[in-house]
Short mmCIF file of C-alpha atoms in Angstrom, two decimals:
data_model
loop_
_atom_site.label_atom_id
_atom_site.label_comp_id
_atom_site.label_asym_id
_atom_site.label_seq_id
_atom_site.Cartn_x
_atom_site.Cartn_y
_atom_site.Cartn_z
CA UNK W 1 28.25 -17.72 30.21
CA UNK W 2 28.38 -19.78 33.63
CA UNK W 3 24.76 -18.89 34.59
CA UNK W 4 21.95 -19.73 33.23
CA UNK W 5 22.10 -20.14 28.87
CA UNK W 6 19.27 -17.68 27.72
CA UNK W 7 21.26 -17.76 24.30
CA UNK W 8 19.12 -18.75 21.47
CA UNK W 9 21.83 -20.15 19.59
CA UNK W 10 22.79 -23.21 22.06
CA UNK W 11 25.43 -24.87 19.48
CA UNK W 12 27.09 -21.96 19.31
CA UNK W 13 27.42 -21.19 23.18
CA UNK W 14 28.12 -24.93 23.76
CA UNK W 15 31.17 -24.95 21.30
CA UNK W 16 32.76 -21.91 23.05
CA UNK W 17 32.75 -23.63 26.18
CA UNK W 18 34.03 -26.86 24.76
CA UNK W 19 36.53 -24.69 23.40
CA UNK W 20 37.29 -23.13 26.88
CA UNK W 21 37.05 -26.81 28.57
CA UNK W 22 40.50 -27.93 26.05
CA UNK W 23 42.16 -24.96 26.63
CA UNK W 24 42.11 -24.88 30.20
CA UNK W 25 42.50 -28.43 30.62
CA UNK W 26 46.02 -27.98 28.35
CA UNK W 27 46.75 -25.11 31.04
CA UNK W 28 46.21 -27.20 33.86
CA UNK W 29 48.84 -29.81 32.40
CA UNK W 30 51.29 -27.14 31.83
CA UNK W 31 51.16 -25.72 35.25
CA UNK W 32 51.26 -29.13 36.72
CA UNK W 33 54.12 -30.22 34.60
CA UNK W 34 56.05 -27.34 35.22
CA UNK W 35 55.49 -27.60 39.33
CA UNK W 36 56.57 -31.08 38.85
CA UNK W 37 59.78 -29.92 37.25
CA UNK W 38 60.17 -27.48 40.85
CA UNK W 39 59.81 -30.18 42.99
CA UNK W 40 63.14 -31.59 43.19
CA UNK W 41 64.57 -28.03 44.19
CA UNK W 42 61.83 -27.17 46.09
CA UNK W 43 62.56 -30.02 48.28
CA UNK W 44 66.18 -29.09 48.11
CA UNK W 45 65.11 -25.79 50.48
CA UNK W 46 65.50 -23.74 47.45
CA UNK W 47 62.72 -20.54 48.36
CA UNK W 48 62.14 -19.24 44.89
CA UNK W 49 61.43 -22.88 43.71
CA UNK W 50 59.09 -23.54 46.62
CA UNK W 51 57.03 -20.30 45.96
CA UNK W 52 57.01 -20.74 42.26
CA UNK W 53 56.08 -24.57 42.48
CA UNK W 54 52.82 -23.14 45.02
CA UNK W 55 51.68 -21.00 42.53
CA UNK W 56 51.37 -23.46 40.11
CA UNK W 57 49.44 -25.34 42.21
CA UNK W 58 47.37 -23.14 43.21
CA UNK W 59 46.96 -22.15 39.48
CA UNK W 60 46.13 -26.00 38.68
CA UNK W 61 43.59 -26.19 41.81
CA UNK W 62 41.87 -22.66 40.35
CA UNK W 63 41.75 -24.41 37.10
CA UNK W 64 40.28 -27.70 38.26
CA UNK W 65 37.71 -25.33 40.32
CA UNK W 66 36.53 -23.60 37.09
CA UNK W 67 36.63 -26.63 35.03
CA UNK W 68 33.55 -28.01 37.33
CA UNK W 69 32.08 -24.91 36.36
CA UNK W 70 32.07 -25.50 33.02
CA UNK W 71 30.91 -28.39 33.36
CA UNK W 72 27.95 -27.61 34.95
CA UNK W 73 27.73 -25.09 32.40
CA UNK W 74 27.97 -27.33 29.48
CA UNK W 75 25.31 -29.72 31.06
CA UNK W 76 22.92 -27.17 32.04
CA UNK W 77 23.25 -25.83 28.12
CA UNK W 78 22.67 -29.08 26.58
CA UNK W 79 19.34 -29.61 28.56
CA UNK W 80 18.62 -25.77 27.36
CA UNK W 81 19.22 -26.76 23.91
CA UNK W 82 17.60 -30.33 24.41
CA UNK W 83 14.26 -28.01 25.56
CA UNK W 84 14.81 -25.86 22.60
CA UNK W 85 14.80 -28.92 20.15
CA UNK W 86 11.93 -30.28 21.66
CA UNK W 87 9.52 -26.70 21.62
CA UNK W 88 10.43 -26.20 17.98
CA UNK W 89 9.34 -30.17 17.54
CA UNK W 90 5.73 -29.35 19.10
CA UNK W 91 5.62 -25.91 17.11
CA UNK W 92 5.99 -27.79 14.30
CA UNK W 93 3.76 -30.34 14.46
CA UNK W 94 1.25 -28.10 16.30
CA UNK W 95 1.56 -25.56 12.47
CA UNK W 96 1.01 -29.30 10.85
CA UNK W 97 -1.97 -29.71 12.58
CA UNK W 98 -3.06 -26.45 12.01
CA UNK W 99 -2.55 -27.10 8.13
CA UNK W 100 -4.11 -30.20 8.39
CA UNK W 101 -7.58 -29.02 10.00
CA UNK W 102 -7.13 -26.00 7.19
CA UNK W 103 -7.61 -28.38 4.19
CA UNK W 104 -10.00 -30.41 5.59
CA UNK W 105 -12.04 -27.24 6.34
CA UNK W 106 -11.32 -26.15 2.74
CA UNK W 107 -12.00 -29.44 1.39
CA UNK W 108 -15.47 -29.35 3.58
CA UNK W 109 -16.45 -26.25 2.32
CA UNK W 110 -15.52 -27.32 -0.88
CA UNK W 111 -17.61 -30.67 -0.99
CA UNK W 112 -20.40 -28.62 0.21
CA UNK W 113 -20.52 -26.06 -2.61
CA UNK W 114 -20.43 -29.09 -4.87
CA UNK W 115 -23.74 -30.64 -2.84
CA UNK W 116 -25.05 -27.17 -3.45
CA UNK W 117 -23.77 -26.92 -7.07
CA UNK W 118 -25.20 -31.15 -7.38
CA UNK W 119 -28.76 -29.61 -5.81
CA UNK W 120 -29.33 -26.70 -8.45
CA UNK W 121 -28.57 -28.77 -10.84
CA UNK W 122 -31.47 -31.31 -10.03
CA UNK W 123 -33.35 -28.12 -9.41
CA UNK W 124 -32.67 -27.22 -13.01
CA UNK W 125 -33.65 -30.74 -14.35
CA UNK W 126 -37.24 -30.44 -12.86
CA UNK W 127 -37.30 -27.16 -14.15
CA UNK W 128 -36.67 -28.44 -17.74
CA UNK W 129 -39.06 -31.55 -17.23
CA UNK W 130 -41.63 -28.79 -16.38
CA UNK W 131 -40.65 -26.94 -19.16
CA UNK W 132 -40.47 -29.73 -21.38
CA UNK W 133 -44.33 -30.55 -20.47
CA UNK W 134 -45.38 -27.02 -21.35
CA UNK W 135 -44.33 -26.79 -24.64
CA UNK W 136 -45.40 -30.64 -25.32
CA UNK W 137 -48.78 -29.60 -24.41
CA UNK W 138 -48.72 -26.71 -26.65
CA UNK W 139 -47.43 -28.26 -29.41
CA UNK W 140 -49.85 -31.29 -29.75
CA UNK W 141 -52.84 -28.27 -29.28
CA UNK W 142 -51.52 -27.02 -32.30
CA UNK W 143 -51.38 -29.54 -33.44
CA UNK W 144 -47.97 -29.59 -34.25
CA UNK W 145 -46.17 -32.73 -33.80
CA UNK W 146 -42.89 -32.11 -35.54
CA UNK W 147 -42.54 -29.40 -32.88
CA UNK W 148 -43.28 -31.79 -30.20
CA UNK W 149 -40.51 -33.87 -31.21
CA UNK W 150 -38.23 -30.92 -31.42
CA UNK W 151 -38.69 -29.96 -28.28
CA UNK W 152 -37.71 -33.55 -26.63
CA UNK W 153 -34.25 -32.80 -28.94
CA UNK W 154 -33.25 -29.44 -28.17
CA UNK W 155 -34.64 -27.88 -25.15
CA UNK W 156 -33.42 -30.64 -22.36
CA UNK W 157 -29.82 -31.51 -24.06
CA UNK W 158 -28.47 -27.84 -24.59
CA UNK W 159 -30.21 -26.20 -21.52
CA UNK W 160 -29.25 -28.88 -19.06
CA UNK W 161 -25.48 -28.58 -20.11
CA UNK W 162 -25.51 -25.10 -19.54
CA UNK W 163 -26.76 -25.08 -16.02
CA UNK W 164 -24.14 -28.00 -15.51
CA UNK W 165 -21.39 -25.89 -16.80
CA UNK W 166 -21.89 -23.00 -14.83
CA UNK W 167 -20.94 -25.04 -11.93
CA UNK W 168 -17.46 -26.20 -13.44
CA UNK W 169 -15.38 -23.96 -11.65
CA UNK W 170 -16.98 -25.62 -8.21
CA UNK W 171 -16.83 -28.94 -9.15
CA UNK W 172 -13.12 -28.48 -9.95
CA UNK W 173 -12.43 -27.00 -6.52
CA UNK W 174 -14.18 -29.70 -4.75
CA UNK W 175 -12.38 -32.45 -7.15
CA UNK W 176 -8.91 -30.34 -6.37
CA UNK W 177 -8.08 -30.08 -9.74
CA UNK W 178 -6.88 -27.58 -11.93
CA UNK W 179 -9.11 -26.79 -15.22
CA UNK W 180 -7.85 -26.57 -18.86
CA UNK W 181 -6.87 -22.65 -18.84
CA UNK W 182 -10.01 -21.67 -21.87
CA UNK W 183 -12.53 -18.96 -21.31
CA UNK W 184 -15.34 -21.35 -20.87
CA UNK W 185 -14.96 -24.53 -19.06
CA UNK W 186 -17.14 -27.40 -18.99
CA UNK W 187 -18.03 -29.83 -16.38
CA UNK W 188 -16.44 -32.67 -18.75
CA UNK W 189 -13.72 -30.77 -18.83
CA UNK W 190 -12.99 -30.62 -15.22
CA UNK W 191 -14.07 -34.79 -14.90
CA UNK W 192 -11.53 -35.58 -17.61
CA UNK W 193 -9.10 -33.42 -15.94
CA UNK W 194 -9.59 -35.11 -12.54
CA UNK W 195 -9.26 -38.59 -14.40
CA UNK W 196 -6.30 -37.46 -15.88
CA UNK W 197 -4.13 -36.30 -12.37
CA UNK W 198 -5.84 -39.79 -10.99
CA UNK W 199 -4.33 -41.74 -13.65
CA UNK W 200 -0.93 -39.96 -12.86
CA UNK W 201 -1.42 -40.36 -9.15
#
């Protein structure tokens, strides 16, 4: 216990010897109190007296002796324990950082599926535009201009919000929100959902 603390509980160890410190301390006035009481007789050439009274002090000078060892005990277990304190502090902070750089990797990775999700989707609109001219073009060489109309109605609206929805589930993980638990989510879904947690926010 004198030597050097390799206890990981530090508290504990450093109570003990606390503990140990009052006791002996309490001991050492005992012994000095009673050699005090001796001293009169002792002086008075009485042998047993003398003898007793110089084991008592040589029990208080034992006592002071180990009390500077537990001292040095106590001391070199605090800095122990002060070391202790201050690894756990950097492992800590060193996990916080490690958290930290985790979410913004996630939350890179996350804005870049969106760019991705963003870039397929502008894909898709030229894809309808050209899609859009085609059937334009045949329509009006029918000669069938009710068709051509029809086509500027349905084909861009309903096509366009399916290749946006397919992308909900990426925009929500790049927006960090959690979508409305249905089969099929939308991507207006997943904006009024983000509004929603931003208005609570």
């Amino acid at each position: 216990m004198l030597g050097v603390l390799k206890k990981v509980n530090h508290d504990e160890v450093l109570q003990r010897l606390r503990d140990e410190r009052e006791q002996l301390i309490a001991k050492i006035n005992d012994d000095a109190r009673r050699a005090t009481d001796l001293a009169f007789d002792a002086e008075c050439g009485d042998e047993d007296a003398k003898a007793r009274q110089a084991r008592l002090l040589d029990k208080c000078a034992e006592g002071r002796e180990r009390l500077s060892q537990i001292a040095a005990a106590i001391a070199s277990g605090e800095k122990a324990a002060a070391e202790a304190a201050r690894r756990e502090q950097e492992r800590q902070r060193a996990q916080h950082e490690r958290q930290a750089e985790a979410c913004a990797t996630k939350v890179a990775r996350s804005a870049a599926d969106l760019i991705r999700a963003l870039q397929t989707v502008e894909q898709h609109f030229a894809e309808l535009a050209t899609d859009r001219e085609k059937l334009q073009t045949k329509a009006r060489a029918a000669g069938r201009e009710d068709l051509v109309h029809a086509s500027k109605i349905a084909t861009l609206p309903y096509a366009l919000t399916g290749a946006l929805n397919l992308h909900a589930p990426l925009l929500a993980r790049a927006m960090g929100v959690t979508p409305p638990a249905r089969k099929e989510v939308s991507v207006l879904d997943v904006l009024a959902r983000g509004k929603e947690v931003k208005e609570d926010a």
